[in-house]
Short mmCIF file of C-alpha atoms in Angstrom, two decimals:
data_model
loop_
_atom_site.label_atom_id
_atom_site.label_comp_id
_atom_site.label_asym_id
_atom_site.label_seq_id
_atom_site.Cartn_x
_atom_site.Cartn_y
_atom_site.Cartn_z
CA UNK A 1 86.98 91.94 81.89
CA UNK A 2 89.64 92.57 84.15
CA UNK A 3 90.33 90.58 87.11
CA UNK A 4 89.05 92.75 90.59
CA UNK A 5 88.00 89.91 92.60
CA UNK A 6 89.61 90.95 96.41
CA UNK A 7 92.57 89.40 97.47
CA UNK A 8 93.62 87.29 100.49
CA UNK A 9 96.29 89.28 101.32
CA UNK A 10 98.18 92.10 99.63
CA UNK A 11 101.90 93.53 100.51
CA UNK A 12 102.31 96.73 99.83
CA UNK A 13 105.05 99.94 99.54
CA UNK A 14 108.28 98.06 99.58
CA UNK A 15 110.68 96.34 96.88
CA UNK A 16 109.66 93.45 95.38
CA UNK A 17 112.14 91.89 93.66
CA UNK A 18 110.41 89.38 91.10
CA UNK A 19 113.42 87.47 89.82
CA UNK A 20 111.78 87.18 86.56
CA UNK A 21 113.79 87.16 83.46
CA UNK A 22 113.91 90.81 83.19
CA UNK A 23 114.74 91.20 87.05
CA UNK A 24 112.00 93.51 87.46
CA UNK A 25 111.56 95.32 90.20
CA UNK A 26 107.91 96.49 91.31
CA UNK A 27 106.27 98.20 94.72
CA UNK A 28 102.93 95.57 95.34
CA UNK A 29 102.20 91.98 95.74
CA UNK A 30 98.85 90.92 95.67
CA UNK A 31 98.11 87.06 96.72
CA UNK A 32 94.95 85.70 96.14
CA UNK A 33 93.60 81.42 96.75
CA UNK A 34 97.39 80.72 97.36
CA UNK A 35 98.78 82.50 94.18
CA UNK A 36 100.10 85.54 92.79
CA UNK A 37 97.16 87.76 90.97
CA UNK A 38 99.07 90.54 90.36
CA UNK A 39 102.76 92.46 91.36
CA UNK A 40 103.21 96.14 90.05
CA UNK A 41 102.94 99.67 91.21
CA UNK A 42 101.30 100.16 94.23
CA UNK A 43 98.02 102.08 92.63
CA UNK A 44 97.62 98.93 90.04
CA UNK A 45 97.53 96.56 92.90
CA UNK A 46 95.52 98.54 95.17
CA UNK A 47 92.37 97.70 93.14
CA UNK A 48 92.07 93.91 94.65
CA UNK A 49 92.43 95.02 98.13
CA UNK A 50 88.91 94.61 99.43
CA UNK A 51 86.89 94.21 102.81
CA UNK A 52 88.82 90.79 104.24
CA UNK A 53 91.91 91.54 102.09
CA UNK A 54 94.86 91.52 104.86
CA UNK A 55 97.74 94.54 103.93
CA UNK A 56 101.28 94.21 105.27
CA UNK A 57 102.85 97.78 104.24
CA UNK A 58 106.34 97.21 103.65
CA UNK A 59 107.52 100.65 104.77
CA UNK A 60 110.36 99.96 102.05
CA UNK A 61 110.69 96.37 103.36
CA UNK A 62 112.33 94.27 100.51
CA UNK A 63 109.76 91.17 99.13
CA UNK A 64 111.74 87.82 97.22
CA UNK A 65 111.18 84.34 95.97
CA UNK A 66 110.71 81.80 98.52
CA UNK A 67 113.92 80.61 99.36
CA UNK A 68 114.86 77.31 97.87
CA UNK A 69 117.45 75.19 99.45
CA UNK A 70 117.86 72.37 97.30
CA UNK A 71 119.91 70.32 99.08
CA UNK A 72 119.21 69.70 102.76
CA UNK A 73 119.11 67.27 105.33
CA UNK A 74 115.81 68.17 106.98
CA UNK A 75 115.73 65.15 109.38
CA UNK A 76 119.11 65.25 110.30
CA UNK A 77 119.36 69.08 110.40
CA UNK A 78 115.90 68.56 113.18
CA UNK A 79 118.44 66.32 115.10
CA UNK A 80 121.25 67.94 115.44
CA UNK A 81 120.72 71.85 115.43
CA UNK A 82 122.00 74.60 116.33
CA UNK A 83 125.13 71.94 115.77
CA UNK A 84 126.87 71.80 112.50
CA UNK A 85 129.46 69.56 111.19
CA UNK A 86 131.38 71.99 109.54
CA UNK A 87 131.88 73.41 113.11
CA UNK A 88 132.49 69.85 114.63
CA UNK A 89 134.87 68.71 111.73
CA UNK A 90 137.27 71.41 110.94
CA UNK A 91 139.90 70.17 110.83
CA UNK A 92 138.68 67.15 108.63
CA UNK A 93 137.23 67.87 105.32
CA UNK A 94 133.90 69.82 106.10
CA UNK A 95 131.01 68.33 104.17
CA UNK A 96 131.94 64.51 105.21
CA UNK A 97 129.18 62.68 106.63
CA UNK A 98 131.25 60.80 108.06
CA UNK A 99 131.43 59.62 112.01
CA UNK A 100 133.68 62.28 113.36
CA UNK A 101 136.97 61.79 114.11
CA UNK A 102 138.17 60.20 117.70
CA UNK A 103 137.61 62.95 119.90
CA UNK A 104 135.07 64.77 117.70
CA UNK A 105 131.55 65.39 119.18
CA UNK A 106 129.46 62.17 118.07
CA UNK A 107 126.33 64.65 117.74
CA UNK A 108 122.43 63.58 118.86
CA UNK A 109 121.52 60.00 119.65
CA UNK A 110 120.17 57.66 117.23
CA UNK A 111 116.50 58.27 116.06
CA UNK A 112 114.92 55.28 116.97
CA UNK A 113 111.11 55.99 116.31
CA UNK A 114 108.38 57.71 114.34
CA UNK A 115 107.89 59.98 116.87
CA UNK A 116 111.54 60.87 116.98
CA UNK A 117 112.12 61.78 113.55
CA UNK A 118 108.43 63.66 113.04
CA UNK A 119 109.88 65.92 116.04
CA UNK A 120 113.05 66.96 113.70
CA UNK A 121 111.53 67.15 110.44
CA UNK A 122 109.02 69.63 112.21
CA UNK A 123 111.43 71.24 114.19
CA UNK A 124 113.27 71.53 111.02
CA UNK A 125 110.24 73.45 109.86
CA UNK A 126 109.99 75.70 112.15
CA UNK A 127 113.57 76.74 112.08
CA UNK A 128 113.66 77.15 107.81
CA UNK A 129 110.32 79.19 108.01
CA UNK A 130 112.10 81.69 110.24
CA UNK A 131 115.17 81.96 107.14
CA UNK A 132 112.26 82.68 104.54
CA UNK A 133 112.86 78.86 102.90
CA UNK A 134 109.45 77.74 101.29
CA UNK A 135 111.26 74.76 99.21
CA UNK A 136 113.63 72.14 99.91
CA UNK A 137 115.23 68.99 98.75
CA UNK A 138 116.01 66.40 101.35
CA UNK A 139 118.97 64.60 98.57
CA UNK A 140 119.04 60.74 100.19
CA UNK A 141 116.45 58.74 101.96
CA UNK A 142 115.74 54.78 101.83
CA UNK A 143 116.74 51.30 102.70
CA UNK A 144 120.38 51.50 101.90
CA UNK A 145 120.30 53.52 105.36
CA UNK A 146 117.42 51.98 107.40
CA UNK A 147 120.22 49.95 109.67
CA UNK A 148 121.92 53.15 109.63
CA UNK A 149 123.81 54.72 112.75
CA UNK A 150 121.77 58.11 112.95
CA UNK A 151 118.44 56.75 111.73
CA UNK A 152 118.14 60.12 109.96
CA UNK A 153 118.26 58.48 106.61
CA UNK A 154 116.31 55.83 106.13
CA UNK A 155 112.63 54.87 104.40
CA UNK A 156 110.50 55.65 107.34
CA UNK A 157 111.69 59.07 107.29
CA UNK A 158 109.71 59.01 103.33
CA UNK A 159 106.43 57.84 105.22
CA UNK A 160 106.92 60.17 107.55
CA UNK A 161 107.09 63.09 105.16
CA UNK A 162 104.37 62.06 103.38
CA UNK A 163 102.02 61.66 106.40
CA UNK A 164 102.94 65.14 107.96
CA UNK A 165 103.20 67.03 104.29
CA UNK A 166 99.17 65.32 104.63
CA UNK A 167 98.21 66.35 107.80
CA UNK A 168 99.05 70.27 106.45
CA UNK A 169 101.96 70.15 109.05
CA UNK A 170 104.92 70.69 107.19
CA UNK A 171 106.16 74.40 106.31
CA UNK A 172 107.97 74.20 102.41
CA UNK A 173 107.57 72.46 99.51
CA UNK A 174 109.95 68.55 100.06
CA UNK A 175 111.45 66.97 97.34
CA UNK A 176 113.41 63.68 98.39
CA UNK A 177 116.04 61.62 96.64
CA UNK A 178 115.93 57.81 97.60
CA UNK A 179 118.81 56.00 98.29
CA UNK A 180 119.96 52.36 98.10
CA UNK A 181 123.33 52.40 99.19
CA UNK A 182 125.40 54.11 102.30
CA UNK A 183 125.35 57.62 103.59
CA UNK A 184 128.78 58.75 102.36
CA UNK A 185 129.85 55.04 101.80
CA UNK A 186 129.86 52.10 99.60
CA UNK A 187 126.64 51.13 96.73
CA UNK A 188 126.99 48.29 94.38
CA UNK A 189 124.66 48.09 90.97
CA UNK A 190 123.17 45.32 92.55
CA UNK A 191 121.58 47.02 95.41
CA UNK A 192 120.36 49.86 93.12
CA UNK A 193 118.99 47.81 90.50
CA UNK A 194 116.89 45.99 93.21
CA UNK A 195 115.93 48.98 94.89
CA UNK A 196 114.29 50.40 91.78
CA UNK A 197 112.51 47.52 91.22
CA UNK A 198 111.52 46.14 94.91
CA UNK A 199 111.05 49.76 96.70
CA UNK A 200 107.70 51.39 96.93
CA UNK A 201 108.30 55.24 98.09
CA UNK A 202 105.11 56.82 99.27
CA UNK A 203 102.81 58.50 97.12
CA UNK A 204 103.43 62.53 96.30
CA UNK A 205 101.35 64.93 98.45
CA UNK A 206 100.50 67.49 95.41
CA UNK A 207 102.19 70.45 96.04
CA UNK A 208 103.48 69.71 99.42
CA UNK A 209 106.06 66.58 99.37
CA UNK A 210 107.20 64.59 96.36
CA UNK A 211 109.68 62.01 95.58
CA UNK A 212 111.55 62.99 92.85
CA UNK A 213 114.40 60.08 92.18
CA UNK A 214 117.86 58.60 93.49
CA UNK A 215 120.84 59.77 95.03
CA UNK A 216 124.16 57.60 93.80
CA UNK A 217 127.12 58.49 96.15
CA UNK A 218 129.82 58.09 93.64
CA UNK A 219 132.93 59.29 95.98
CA UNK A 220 134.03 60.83 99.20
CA UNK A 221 135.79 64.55 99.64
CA UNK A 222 139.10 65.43 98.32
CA UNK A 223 140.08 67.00 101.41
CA UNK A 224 139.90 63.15 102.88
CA UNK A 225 141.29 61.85 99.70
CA UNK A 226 138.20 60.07 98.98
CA UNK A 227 137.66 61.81 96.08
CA UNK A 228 138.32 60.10 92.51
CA UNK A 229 141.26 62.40 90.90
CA UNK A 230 143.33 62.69 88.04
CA UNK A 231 145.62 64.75 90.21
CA UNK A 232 147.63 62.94 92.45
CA UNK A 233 147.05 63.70 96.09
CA UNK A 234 150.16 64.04 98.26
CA UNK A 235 151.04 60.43 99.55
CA UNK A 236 150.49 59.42 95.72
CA UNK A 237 147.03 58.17 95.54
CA UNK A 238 144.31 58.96 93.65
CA UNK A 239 141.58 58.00 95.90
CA UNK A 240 138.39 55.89 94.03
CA UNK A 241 134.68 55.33 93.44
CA UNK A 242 132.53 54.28 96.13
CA UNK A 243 130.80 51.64 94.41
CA UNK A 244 131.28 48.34 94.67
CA UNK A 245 134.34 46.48 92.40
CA UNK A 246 137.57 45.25 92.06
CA UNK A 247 139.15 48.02 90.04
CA UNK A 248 138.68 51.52 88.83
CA UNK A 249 137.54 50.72 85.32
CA UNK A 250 135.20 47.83 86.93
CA UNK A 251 133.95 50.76 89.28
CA UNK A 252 133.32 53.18 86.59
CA UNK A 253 131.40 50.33 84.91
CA UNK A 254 129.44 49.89 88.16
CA UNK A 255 128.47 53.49 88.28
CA UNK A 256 127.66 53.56 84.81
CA UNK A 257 125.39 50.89 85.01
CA UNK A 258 123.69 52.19 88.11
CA UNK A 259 122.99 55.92 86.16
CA UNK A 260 121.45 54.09 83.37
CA UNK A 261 118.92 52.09 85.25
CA UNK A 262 117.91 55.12 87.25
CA UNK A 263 117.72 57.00 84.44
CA UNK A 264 115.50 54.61 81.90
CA UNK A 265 113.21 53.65 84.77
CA UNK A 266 112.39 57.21 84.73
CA UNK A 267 114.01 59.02 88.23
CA UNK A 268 115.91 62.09 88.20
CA UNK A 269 119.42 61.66 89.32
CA UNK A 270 121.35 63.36 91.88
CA UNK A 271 125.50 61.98 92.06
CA UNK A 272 127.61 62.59 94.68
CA UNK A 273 130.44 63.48 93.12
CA UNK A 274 133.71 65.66 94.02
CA UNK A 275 136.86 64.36 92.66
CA UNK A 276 137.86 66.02 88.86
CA UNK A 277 137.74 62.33 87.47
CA UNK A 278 134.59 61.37 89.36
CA UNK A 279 132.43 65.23 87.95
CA UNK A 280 133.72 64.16 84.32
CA UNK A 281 132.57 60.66 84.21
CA UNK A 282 129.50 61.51 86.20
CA UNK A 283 128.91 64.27 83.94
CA UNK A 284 129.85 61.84 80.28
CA UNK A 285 127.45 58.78 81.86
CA UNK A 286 124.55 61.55 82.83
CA UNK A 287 125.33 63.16 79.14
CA UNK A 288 125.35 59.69 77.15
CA UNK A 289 122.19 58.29 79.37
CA UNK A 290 120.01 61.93 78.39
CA UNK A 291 121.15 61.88 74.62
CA UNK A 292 119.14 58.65 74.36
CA UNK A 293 116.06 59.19 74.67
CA UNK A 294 116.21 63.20 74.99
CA UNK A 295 114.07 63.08 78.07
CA UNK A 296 114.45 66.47 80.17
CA UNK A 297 115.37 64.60 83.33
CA UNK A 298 116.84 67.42 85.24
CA UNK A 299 119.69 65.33 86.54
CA UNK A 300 122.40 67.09 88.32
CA UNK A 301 125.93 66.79 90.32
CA UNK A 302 126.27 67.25 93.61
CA UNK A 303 128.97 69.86 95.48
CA UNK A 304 131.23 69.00 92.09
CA UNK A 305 134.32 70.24 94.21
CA UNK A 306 136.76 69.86 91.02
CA UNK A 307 135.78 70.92 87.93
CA UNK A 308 137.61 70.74 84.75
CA UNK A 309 136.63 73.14 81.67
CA UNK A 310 135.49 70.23 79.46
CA UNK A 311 133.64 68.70 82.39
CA UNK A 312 131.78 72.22 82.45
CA UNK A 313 130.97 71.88 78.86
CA UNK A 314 129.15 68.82 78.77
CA UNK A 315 127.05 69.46 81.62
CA UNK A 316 126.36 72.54 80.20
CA UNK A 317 125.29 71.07 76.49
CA UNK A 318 123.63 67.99 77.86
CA UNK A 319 121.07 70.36 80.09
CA UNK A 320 122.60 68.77 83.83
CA UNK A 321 122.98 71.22 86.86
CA UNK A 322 125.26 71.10 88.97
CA UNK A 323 124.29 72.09 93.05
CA UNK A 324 127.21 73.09 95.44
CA UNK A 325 127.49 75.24 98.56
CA UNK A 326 129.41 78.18 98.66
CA UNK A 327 130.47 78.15 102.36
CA UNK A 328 132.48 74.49 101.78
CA UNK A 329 135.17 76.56 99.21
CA UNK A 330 135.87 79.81 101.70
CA UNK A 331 136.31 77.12 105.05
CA UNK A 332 137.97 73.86 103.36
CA UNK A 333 140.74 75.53 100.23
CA UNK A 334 143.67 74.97 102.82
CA UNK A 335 142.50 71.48 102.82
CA UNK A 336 142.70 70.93 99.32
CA UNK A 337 146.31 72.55 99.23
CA UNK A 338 147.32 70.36 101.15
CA UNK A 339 146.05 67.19 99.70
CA UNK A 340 146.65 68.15 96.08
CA UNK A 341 148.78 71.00 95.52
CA UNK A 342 147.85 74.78 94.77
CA UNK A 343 147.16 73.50 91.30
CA UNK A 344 144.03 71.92 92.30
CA UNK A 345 142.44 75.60 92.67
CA UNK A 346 142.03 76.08 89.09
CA UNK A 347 139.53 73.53 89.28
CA UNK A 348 138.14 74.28 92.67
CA UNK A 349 134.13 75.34 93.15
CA UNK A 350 134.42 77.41 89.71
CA UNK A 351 130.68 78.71 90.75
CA UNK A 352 131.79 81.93 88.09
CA UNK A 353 133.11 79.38 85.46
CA UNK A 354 129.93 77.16 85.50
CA UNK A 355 127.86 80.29 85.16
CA UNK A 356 129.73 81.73 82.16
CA UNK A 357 129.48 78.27 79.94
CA UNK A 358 125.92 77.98 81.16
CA UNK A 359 125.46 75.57 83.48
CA UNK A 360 122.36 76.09 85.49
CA UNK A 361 123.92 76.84 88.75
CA UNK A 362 121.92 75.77 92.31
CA UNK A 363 123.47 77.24 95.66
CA UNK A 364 122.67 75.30 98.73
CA UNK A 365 123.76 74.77 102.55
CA UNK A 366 123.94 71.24 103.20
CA UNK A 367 122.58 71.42 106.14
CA UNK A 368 123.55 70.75 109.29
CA UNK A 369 126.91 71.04 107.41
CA UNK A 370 126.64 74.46 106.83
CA UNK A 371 124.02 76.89 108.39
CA UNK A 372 120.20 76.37 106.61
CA UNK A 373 120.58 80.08 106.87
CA UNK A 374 120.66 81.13 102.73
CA UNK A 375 122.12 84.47 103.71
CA UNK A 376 125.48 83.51 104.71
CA UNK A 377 125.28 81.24 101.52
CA UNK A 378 124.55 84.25 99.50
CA UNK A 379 127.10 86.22 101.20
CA UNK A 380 130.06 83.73 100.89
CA UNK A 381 128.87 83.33 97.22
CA UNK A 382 129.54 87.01 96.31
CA UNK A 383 132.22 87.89 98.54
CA UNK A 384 134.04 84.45 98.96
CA UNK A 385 135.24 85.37 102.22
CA UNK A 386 135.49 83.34 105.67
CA UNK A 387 134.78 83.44 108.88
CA UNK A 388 138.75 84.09 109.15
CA UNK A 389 138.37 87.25 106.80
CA UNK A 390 139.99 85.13 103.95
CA UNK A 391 138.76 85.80 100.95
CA UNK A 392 139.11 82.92 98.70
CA UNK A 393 138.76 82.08 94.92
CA UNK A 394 138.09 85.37 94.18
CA UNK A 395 137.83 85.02 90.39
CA UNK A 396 134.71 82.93 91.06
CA UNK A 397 132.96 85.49 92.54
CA UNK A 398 129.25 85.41 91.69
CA UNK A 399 126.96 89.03 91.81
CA UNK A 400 124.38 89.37 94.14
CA UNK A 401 121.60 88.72 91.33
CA UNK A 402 122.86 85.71 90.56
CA UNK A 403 123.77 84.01 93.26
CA UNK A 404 119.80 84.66 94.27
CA UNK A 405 118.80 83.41 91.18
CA UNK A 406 120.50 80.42 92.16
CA UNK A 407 118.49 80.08 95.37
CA UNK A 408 115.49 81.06 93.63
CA UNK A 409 114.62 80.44 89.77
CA UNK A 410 117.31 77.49 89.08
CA UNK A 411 116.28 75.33 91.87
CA UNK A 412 113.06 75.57 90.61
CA UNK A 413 114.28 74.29 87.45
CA UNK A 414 116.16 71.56 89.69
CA UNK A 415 112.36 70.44 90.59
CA UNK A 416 110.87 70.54 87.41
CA UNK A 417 108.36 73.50 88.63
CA UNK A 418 110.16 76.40 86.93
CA UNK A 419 106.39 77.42 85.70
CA UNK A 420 104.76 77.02 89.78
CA UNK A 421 107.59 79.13 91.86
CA UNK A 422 110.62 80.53 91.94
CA UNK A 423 110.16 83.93 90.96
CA UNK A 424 107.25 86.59 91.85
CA UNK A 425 105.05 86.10 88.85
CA UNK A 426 101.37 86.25 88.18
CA UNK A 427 99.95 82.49 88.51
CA UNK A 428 102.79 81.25 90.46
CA UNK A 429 102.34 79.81 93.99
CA UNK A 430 102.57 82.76 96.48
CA UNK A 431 106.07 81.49 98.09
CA UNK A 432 107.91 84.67 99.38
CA UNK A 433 110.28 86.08 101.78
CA UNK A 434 110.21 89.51 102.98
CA UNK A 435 113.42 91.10 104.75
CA UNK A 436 113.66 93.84 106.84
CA UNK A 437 116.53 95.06 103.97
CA UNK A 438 117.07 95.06 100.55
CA UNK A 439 119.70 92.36 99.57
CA UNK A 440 120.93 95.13 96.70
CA UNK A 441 121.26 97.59 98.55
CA UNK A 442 123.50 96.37 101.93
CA UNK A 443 126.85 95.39 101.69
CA UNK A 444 127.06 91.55 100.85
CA UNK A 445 128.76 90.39 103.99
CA UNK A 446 126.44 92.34 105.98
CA UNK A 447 123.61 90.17 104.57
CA UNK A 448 123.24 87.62 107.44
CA UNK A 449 122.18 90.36 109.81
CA UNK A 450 119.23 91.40 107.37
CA UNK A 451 116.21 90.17 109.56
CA UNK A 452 113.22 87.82 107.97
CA UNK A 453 110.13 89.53 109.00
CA UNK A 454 107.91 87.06 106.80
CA UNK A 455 107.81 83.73 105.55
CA UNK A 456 104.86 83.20 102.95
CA UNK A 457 104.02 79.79 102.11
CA UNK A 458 100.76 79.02 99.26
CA UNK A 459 99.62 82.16 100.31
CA UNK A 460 99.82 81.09 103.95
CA UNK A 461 101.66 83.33 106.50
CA UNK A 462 103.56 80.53 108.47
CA UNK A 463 106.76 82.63 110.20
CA UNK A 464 106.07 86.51 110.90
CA UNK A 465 109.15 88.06 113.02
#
């Protein structure tokens, strides 16, 4: 029999663009106990609008994906907006976490209490609802940070998730990395092999807030020269690992060790990691670690500013994403001319390159480094233009259906929920974003000014604009 039970709500006469494998495009969405019962032609979803059913005509309103921002500092981001460091630190490196410069704005005060950091993670809420972001990942929270000097990134900020994703309070889907080392600074194998055994995250709120695995910072930013290169940087360093030893092979060693006890004690792994040297001995340790058991772990690098073509390869073969931001390459390539040479660009944010040897590619903002907002991610992703007009890296252009794909499908795969969201599917969770445009159909640097007129959460209207 077919299925004509009513639905909960239904949106109707506009462009829904499924992001399914096919791309298919279809007029209807109908939503029905938090999922999607059916997408089509307007006259085949019609049938499951009943008495109670709510309709939201689209007037050729353009429906997507939740958004997926899969790497975000939610707490933080609650601190500090409508600040960003990228703003702040210009002229040092853009995604440092770093305490700014001397004469740099030093941001909010230090959250000192529950209270304090529930108010940013909700205010965070609020503000990502209004962008059309259902799902995010919040990459680095635990005791490595609890004595840290924002108190954005420590355990109780876990708790706190767990208790508001409970109370029904929070408005996208959380995944958290923990952490057992510094924000941007120095781990030892030590400290992560107790923290795997010792550390008790919360329990998962189904569908709402889970915590996925660890965050390893393996090095800093080549624009600091605190990235681990082959390349030289211009006073003749090479810059080195963040972990804890007396030399670079006893570092590598370190880091080694510390990806291999995350991995067998069953976490997904998230590294830090920037410099060319650092993304290829991330990427052989991740590669070795996966081949020995063949567990699908969904382990992935981090920002991966230099990228070699081998280094591309193996991630590519051994099934590990890689998650960057697209605004960091348009605002910071000056910055890596100058510490390594024009050379260095071969290698730089190859978002094209990674795509074409099939790396499962995952755009995010950063946040508050860059703007939460996914549109001027998008935008700087298929134009690779500035804020100056620069365009930049050119050749690693990405087109508009993939870069969304990349906020959409692959960060699902990122969660290990490809089958539950990130596309408009039958069965899926009812996660979607309707614009006021159609991404195809504006010009892509014109995308930021596209109004979100709905945010759809489980079937849940929680932002309507």
């Amino acid at each position: 029999m077919p299925d004509v039970s009513a639905a909960d709500l239904v949106l109707t006469g506009g462009r829904v663009h499924t992001v399914d494998a096919q791309d298919r495009i279809a007029e209807a969405v109908a939503v029905r106990a938090g999922r999607i019962a059916r997408v089509g032609a307007a006259e085949t979803v019609a049938p499951l609008i009943g008495p109670r059913t709510r309709v939201v005509h689209l007037h050729g309103r353009s429906v997507l994906p939740g958004i997926n921002d899969s790497h975000l500092h939610g707490v933080w981001l609650g601190s500090m907006w409508p600040a960003l460091l990228m703003d702040q630190l210009a002229g040092s490196g853009g995604h440092s976490h770093e305490p700014p410069p001397d004469g740099m704005p030093e941001g909010p005060p230090r959250l000192e209490t529950e209270a304090d950091r529930r108010r940013a993670i909700l205010r965070t809420a609020d503000l990502l609802a209004s962008f059309g972001i259902t799902s995010y990942t919040e990459p680095g929270l635990g005791p490595g940070e609890d004595a840290g000097a924002t108190g954005c990134f420590g355990s109780a900020a876990l708790h706190d998730y767990a208790e508001l994703a409970a109370e029904g309070r929070l408005k996208a889907r959380v995944t958290a990395l923990t952490l057992f080392g510094e924000l941007d600074g120095r781990s030892s194998a030590a400290e992560l092999l107790a923290g795997l055994r010792d550390f008790k995250p919360p329990a998962d709120v189904p569908g709402r807030f889970r915590v996925a695995g660890v965050k390893i910072f393996a090095d800093g930013i080549p624009p600091m020269r605190t990235a681990w290169t082959d390349r030289s940087y211009s006073d003749g360093t090479h810059g080195a690992l963040l972990v804890d030893g007396n030399s670079d092979a006893e570092r590598e060693a370190a880091l080694r060790t510390m990806i291999d006890a995350a991995h067998d004690a069953g976490h997904q792994i998230g590294v830090h990691a920037t410099g060319d040297r650092t993304t290829r001995v991330v990427a052989d340790a991740l590669a070795t670690a996966l081949a020995r058991d063949g567990r699908d772990a969904r382990h992935y690098l981090i920002h991966g500013d230099l990228l070699a073509p081998r280094t591309l390869t193996v991630l590519a073969a051994a099934r590990i994403g890689l998650n960057t931001q697209a605004g960091i390459p348009v605002a910071t390539e000056p910055m890596i001319v100058d510490a390594l040479g024009a050379d260095a660009l071969r290698d730089a944010w190859p978002t094209r390159d990674a795509l074409d040897a099939g790396v499962r590619l995952s755009l995010s903002s950063d946040a508050p480094v860059l703007t939460p907002d996914w549109r001027h991610g998008l935008a700087a992703a298929v134009t690779r233009r500035g804020l100056d007009g620069s365009v930049r890296g050119e050749a690693q252009r990405l087109a508009v259906a993939e870069a969304l794909r990349a906020y959409t499908v692959t960060p699902a795969w990122q969660d290990g929920m490809e089958d539950v969201k990130g596309s408009v599917e039958p069965g899926k969770v009812a996660d979607l974003c309707v614009l006021d445009g159609d991404v195809f159909a504006v010009e892509p640097r014109e995308l930021p000014s596209v109004p979100v007129r709905m945010t759809v959460l489980g079937g849940e209207v929680v932002y309507e604009g």
